[in-house]
Coordinates of N, CA and C in Angstrom, one line a residue:
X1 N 6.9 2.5 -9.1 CA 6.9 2.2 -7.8 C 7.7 0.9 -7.6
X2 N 8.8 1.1 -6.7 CA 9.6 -0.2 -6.5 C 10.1 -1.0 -5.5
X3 N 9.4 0.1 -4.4 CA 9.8 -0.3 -2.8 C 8.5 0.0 -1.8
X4 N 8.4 -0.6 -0.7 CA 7.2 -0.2 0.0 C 7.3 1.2 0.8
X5 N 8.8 2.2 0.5 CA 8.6 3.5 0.8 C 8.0 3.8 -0.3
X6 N 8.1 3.9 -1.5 CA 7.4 4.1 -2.7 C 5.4 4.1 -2.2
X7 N 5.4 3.1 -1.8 CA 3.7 3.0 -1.4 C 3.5 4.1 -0.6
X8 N 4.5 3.7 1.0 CA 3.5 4.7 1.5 C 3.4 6.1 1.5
X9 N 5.0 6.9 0.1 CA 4.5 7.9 -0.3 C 3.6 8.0 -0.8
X10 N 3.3 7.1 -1.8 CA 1.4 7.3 -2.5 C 0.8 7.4 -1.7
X11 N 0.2 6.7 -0.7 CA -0.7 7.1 0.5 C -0.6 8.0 1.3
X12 N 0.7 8.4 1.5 CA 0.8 10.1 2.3 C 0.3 11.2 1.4
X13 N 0.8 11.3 -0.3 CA 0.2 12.2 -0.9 C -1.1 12.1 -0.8
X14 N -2.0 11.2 -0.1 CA -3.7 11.4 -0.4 C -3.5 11.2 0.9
X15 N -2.7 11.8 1.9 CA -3.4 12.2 3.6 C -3.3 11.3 4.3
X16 N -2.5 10.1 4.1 CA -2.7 8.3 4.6 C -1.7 7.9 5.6
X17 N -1.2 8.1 6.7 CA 0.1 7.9 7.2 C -0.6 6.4 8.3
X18 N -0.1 5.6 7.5 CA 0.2 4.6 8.9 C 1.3 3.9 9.5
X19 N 0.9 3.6 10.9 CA 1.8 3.4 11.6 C 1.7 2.4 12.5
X20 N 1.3 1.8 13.0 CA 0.5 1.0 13.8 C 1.7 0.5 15.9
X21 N 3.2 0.3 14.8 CA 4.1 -0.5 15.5 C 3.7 -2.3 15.3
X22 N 2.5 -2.6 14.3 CA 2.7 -3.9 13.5 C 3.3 -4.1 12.8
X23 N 4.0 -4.4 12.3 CA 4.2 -4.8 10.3 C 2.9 -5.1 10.0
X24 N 2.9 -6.1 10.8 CA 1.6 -7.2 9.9 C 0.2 -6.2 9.3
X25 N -0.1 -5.7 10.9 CA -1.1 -4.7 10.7 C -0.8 -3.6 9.7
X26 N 0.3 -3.3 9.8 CA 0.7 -2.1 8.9 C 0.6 -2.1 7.6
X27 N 1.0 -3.6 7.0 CA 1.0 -4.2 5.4 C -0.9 -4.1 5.2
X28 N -1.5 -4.4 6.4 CA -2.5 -5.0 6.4 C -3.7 -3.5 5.8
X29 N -3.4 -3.1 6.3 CA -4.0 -1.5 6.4 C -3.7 -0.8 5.3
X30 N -2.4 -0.7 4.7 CA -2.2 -0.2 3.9 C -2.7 -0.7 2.7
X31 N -2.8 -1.7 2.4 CA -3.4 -3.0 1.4 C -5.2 -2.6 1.5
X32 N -5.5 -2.4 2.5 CA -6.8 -1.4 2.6 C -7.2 -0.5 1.8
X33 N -6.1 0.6 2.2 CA -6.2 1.6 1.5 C -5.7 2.0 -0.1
X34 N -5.2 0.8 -0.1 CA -4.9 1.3 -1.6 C -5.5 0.8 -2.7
X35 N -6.5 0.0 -2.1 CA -7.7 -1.2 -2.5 C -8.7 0.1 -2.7
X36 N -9.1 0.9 -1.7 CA -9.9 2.0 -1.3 C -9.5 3.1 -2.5
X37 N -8.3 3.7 -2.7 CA -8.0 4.4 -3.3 C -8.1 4.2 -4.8
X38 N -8.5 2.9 -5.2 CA -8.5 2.2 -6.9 C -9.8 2.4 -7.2
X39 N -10.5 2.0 -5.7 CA -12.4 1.7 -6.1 C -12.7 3.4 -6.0
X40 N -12.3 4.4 -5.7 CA -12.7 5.4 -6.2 C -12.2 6.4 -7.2
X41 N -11.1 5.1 -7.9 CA -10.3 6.1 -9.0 C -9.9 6.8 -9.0
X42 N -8.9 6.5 -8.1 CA -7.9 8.0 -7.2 C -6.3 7.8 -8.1
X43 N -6.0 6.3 -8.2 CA -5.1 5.7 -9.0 C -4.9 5.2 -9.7
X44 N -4.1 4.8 -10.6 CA -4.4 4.6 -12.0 C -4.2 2.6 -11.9
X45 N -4.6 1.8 -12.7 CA -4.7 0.3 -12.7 C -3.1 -0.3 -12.1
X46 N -2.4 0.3 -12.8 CA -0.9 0.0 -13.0 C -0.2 0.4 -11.4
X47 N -0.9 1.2 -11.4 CA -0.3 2.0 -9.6 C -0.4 1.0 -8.7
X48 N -2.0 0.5 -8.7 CA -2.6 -0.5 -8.0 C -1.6 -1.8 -7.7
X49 N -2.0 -2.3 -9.2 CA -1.2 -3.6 -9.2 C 0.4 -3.8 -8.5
X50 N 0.8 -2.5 -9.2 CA 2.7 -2.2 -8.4 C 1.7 -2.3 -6.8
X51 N 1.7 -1.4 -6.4 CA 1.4 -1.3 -5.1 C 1.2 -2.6 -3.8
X52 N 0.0 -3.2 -4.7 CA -0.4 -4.6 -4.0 C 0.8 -5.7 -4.2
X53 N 1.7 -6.0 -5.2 CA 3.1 -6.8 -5.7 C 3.8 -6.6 -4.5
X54 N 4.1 -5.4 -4.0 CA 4.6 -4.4 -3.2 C 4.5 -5.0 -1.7
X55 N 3.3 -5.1 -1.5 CA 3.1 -5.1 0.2 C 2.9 -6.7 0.3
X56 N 2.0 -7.2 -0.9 CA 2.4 -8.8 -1.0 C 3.3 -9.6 -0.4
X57 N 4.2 -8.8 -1.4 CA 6.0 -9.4 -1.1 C 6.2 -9.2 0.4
X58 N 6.3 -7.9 0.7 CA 6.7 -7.9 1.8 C 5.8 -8.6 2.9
X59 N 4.3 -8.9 2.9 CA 4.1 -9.6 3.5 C 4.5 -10.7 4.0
X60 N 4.9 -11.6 2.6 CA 5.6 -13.3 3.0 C 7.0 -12.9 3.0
X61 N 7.7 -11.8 3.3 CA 9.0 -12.0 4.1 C 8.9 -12.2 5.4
X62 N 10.1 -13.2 6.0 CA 10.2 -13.3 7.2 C 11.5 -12.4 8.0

């Protein structure tokens, strides 16, 4: 996983599409779900971690 299209294909493969027209909200949500998707061991530790690095970053861009 290397980019935040990378994420939200993992989230679309498990049915996940967001969209909001936030960013903010949209990092925000998706950072939800992929929080959601670890605690029921849908993804593997390493996924997670990429994933969250992921939307982080792109969070504190301006």
């Amino acid at each position: 996983m290397k980019n935040l299209y990378d994420v939200m294909q993992l989230l679309k493969s498990y049915g996940t599409v967001i969209y909001t027209g936030d960013r903010q909200a949209d990092l925000d949500l998706m950072e939800d779900e992929i929080k959601e998707l670890y605690k029921q061991q849908f993804i593997s530790a390493k996924d997670f971690s990429a994933a969250l690095l992921i939307l982080r970053q792109r969070r504190n861009e301006k």
